[in-house]
Amino acid sequence: MTSAQAEVKARPKREASRHVVARVDEIAEGKSKLVNVEGRAIAIFNVKGEYLAIANRCPHEGADLCRGSVVPLIESDTPGVVRLSRHGELVRCPWHGWEFDLRTGKSWCDPSRTRVKSYDVKVERGAALVEGPYQTEVYKISVEDEYLVLEL
């Protein structure tokens, strides 16, 4: 083990912080919402009722990914024959068309080297959030509603 690896291993793990960022009904299916948490711009996408979050900045030239198109995966095993799968699970950069997997943040064209940060998003009832410890900088919590909680 190198000294750099030992230093990384010795660092204490940072405890994850949880942030209430939206009500569930604020992001329609197939749409996205941009939120800012701890100085980070994060795009949250509603994919058939599942919420997926990635860093909003495209690593190519910095475009806002929340303004990109949500697209399916286009696959082909035979020339001239294509099929669409994973509907709504990729976002295409609005500037140059780079595509990123909303689950992993990996670039579809170069998954081993290019990616955007992905974040965990959970749906939680307001009643559970009242107990904390959550940061609710913007939202007044109602026990009847459901909220998106982003974990950094």
mmCIF file of C-alpha atoms in Angstrom:
data_model
loop_
_atom_site.group_PDB
_atom_site.id
_atom_site.type_symbol
_atom_site.label_atom_id
_atom_site.label_comp_id
_atom_site.label_asym_id
_atom_site.label_seq_id
_atom_site.Cartn_x
_atom_site.Cartn_y
_atom_site.Cartn_z
ATOM 1 C CA MET A 1 0.000 0.000 0.000
ATOM 2 C CA THR A 2 1.370 3.407 -0.946
ATOM 3 C CA SER A 3 1.439 6.280 1.518
ATOM 4 C CA ALA A 4 -1.318 8.055 -0.458
ATOM 5 C CA GLN A 5 -3.549 4.962 -0.229
ATOM 6 C CA ALA A 6 -2.847 4.672 3.502
ATOM 7 C CA GLU A 7 -3.759 8.334 3.985
ATOM 8 C CA VAL A 8 -7.085 7.889 2.169
ATOM 9 C CA LYS A 9 -7.845 4.748 4.182
ATOM 10 C CA ALA A 10 -6.989 6.503 7.470
ATOM 11 C CA ARG A 11 -9.345 9.443 6.853
ATOM 12 C CA PRO A 12 -12.484 9.267 8.957
ATOM 13 C CA LYS A 13 -15.641 8.685 6.954
ATOM 14 C CA ARG A 14 -17.800 11.763 6.683
ATOM 15 C CA GLU A 15 -21.271 11.188 8.037
ATOM 16 C CA ALA A 16 -23.868 11.625 5.322
ATOM 17 C CA SER A 17 -26.094 14.646 5.595
ATOM 18 C CA ARG A 18 -29.734 14.393 4.607
ATOM 19 C CA HIS A 19 -31.667 17.253 3.037
ATOM 20 C CA VAL A 20 -35.358 17.626 2.316
ATOM 21 C CA VAL A 21 -35.306 19.092 -1.197
ATOM 22 C CA ALA A 22 -38.836 18.826 -2.606
ATOM 23 C CA ARG A 23 -42.328 17.488 -2.183
ATOM 24 C CA VAL A 24 -42.946 14.378 -4.277
ATOM 25 C CA ASP A 25 -45.668 16.138 -6.288
ATOM 26 C CA GLU A 26 -43.275 18.894 -7.430
ATOM 27 C CA ILE A 27 -41.565 16.746 -10.086
ATOM 28 C CA ALA A 28 -43.908 15.253 -12.687
ATOM 29 C CA GLU A 29 -43.033 11.924 -14.284
ATOM 30 C CA GLY A 30 -40.427 12.412 -17.018
ATOM 31 C CA LYS A 31 -39.420 15.836 -15.663
ATOM 32 C CA SER A 32 -36.590 17.152 -13.513
ATOM 33 C CA LYS A 33 -35.941 19.765 -10.866
ATOM 34 C CA LEU A 34 -32.726 21.604 -10.073
ATOM 35 C CA VAL A 35 -31.881 21.930 -6.376
ATOM 36 C CA ASN A 36 -28.884 23.477 -4.643
ATOM 37 C CA VAL A 37 -27.578 21.667 -1.581
ATOM 38 C CA GLU A 38 -24.386 22.572 0.275
ATOM 39 C CA GLY A 39 -23.206 24.581 -2.735
ATOM 40 C CA ARG A 40 -23.863 21.733 -5.184
ATOM 41 C CA ALA A 41 -26.243 22.023 -8.142
ATOM 42 C CA ILE A 42 -28.108 18.703 -8.314
ATOM 43 C CA ALA A 43 -30.680 17.608 -10.901
ATOM 44 C CA ILE A 44 -33.429 15.286 -9.628
ATOM 45 C CA PHE A 45 -35.352 13.293 -12.254
ATOM 46 C CA ASN A 46 -38.676 11.470 -11.894
ATOM 47 C CA VAL A 47 -38.330 8.197 -13.835
ATOM 48 C CA LYS A 48 -41.718 6.443 -13.660
ATOM 49 C CA GLY A 49 -42.158 7.410 -10.007
ATOM 50 C CA GLU A 50 -38.564 6.634 -9.029
ATOM 51 C CA TYR A 51 -36.404 9.641 -8.193
ATOM 52 C CA LEU A 52 -32.803 9.706 -9.450
ATOM 53 C CA ALA A 53 -30.290 12.499 -8.825
ATOM 54 C CA ILE A 54 -27.032 13.499 -10.499
ATOM 55 C CA ALA A 55 -24.716 16.492 -10.435
ATOM 56 C CA ASN A 56 -26.164 19.061 -12.816
ATOM 57 C CA ARG A 57 -22.917 19.936 -14.633
ATOM 58 C CA CYS A 58 -21.897 17.982 -17.754
ATOM 59 C CA PRO A 59 -18.182 17.115 -17.455
ATOM 60 C CA HIS A 60 -17.611 17.863 -21.152
ATOM 61 C CA GLU A 61 -18.239 21.615 -21.219
ATOM 62 C CA GLY A 62 -20.428 22.399 -18.227
ATOM 63 C CA ALA A 63 -23.973 22.367 -19.619
ATOM 64 C CA ASP A 64 -26.919 22.073 -17.226
ATOM 65 C CA LEU A 65 -28.017 18.432 -17.437
ATOM 66 C CA CYS A 66 -31.439 19.272 -15.977
ATOM 67 C CA ARG A 67 -32.120 21.030 -19.303
ATOM 68 C CA GLY A 68 -31.213 17.917 -21.295
ATOM 69 C CA SER A 69 -33.579 15.401 -22.843
ATOM 70 C CA VAL A 70 -34.498 12.276 -20.910
ATOM 71 C CA VAL A 71 -34.104 9.464 -23.434
ATOM 72 C CA PRO A 72 -34.216 5.665 -23.712
ATOM 73 C CA LEU A 73 -31.214 3.491 -24.435
ATOM 74 C CA ILE A 74 -30.927 2.671 -28.145
ATOM 75 C CA GLU A 75 -29.481 -0.809 -28.715
ATOM 76 C CA SER A 76 -28.666 -2.818 -31.836
ATOM 77 C CA ASP A 77 -27.353 -6.356 -32.283
ATOM 78 C CA THR A 78 -27.788 -6.330 -36.052
ATOM 79 C CA PRO A 79 -27.204 -3.506 -38.551
ATOM 80 C CA GLY A 80 -30.489 -1.782 -39.323
ATOM 81 C CA VAL A 81 -32.344 -3.316 -36.377
ATOM 82 C CA VAL A 82 -32.701 -1.162 -33.270
ATOM 83 C CA ARG A 83 -34.647 -1.472 -30.049
ATOM 84 C CA LEU A 84 -35.348 0.990 -27.285
ATOM 85 C CA SER A 85 -34.925 -0.006 -23.641
ATOM 86 C CA ARG A 86 -34.524 1.636 -20.246
ATOM 87 C CA HIS A 87 -37.029 4.338 -21.188
ATOM 88 C CA GLY A 88 -36.294 7.614 -19.405
ATOM 89 C CA GLU A 89 -33.154 6.372 -17.617
ATOM 90 C CA LEU A 90 -30.590 8.388 -19.599
ATOM 91 C CA VAL A 91 -30.179 12.134 -19.890
ATOM 92 C CA ARG A 92 -28.702 13.686 -23.030
ATOM 93 C CA CYS A 93 -26.641 16.844 -22.562
ATOM 94 C CA PRO A 94 -28.383 19.787 -24.253
ATOM 95 C CA TRP A 95 -25.165 21.130 -25.786
ATOM 96 C CA HIS A 96 -23.327 18.213 -27.388
ATOM 97 C CA GLY A 97 -25.500 15.160 -26.826
ATOM 98 C CA TRP A 98 -23.357 13.288 -24.314
ATOM 99 C CA GLU A 99 -25.569 10.751 -22.532
ATOM 100 C CA PHE A 100 -25.406 9.808 -18.857
ATOM 101 C CA ASP A 101 -27.052 6.981 -16.934
ATOM 102 C CA LEU A 102 -29.303 8.566 -14.305
ATOM 103 C CA ARG A 103 -28.767 5.621 -11.917
ATOM 104 C CA THR A 104 -24.960 5.564 -11.930
ATOM 105 C CA GLY A 105 -23.926 8.870 -13.499
ATOM 106 C CA LYS A 106 -21.722 6.985 -15.974
ATOM 107 C CA SER A 107 -21.312 8.249 -19.511
ATOM 108 C CA TRP A 108 -22.919 5.875 -21.970
ATOM 109 C CA CYS A 109 -20.094 6.430 -24.488
ATOM 110 C CA ASP A 110 -17.157 6.124 -22.069
ATOM 111 C CA PRO A 111 -18.403 4.542 -18.810
ATOM 112 C CA SER A 112 -14.962 3.644 -17.479
ATOM 113 C CA ARG A 113 -13.631 7.214 -17.547
ATOM 114 C CA THR A 114 -16.438 9.769 -17.749
ATOM 115 C CA ARG A 115 -19.244 10.227 -15.268
ATOM 116 C CA VAL A 116 -21.201 12.688 -13.203
ATOM 117 C CA LYS A 117 -21.760 12.227 -9.483
ATOM 118 C CA SER A 118 -24.974 10.395 -8.614
ATOM 119 C CA TYR A 119 -26.827 10.824 -5.318
ATOM 120 C CA ASP A 120 -29.248 8.719 -3.298
ATOM 121 C CA VAL A 121 -32.812 10.023 -3.132
ATOM 122 C CA LYS A 122 -35.460 8.601 -0.841
ATOM 123 C CA VAL A 123 -39.172 9.302 -0.547
ATOM 124 C CA GLU A 124 -40.214 9.784 3.069
ATOM 125 C CA ARG A 125 -43.472 10.708 4.764
ATOM 126 C CA GLY A 126 -43.618 14.036 6.512
ATOM 127 C CA ALA A 127 -44.434 12.302 9.797
ATOM 128 C CA ALA A 128 -41.065 10.507 9.702
ATOM 129 C CA LEU A 129 -39.210 13.726 8.881
ATOM 130 C CA VAL A 130 -40.573 15.666 11.832
ATOM 131 C CA GLU A 131 -38.406 13.512 14.116
ATOM 132 C CA GLY A 132 -35.200 14.488 12.236
ATOM 133 C CA PRO A 133 -32.258 14.777 11.980
ATOM 134 C CA TYR A 134 -32.895 16.333 8.578
ATOM 135 C CA GLN A 135 -32.041 19.735 7.230
ATOM 136 C CA THR A 136 -35.146 21.454 5.940
ATOM 137 C CA GLU A 137 -33.813 24.794 4.836
ATOM 138 C CA VAL A 138 -36.724 25.585 2.517
ATOM 139 C CA TYR A 139 -39.630 23.305 3.347
ATOM 140 C CA LYS A 140 -42.110 23.453 6.149
ATOM 141 C CA ILE A 141 -42.868 19.787 6.794
ATOM 142 C CA SER A 142 -46.447 18.548 6.910
ATOM 143 C CA VAL A 143 -47.042 15.078 8.345
ATOM 144 C CA GLU A 144 -49.545 14.321 5.553
ATOM 145 C CA ASP A 145 -47.175 14.902 2.597
ATOM 146 C CA GLU A 146 -44.328 12.880 1.083
ATOM 147 C CA TYR A 147 -40.926 14.471 0.479
ATOM 148 C CA LEU A 148 -37.746 13.780 -1.448
ATOM 149 C CA VAL A 149 -34.736 13.437 0.840
ATOM 150 C CA LEU A 150 -31.317 13.759 -0.767
ATOM 151 C CA GLU A 151 -28.331 12.144 0.901
ATOM 152 C CA LEU A 152 -24.900 13.724 0.405
#
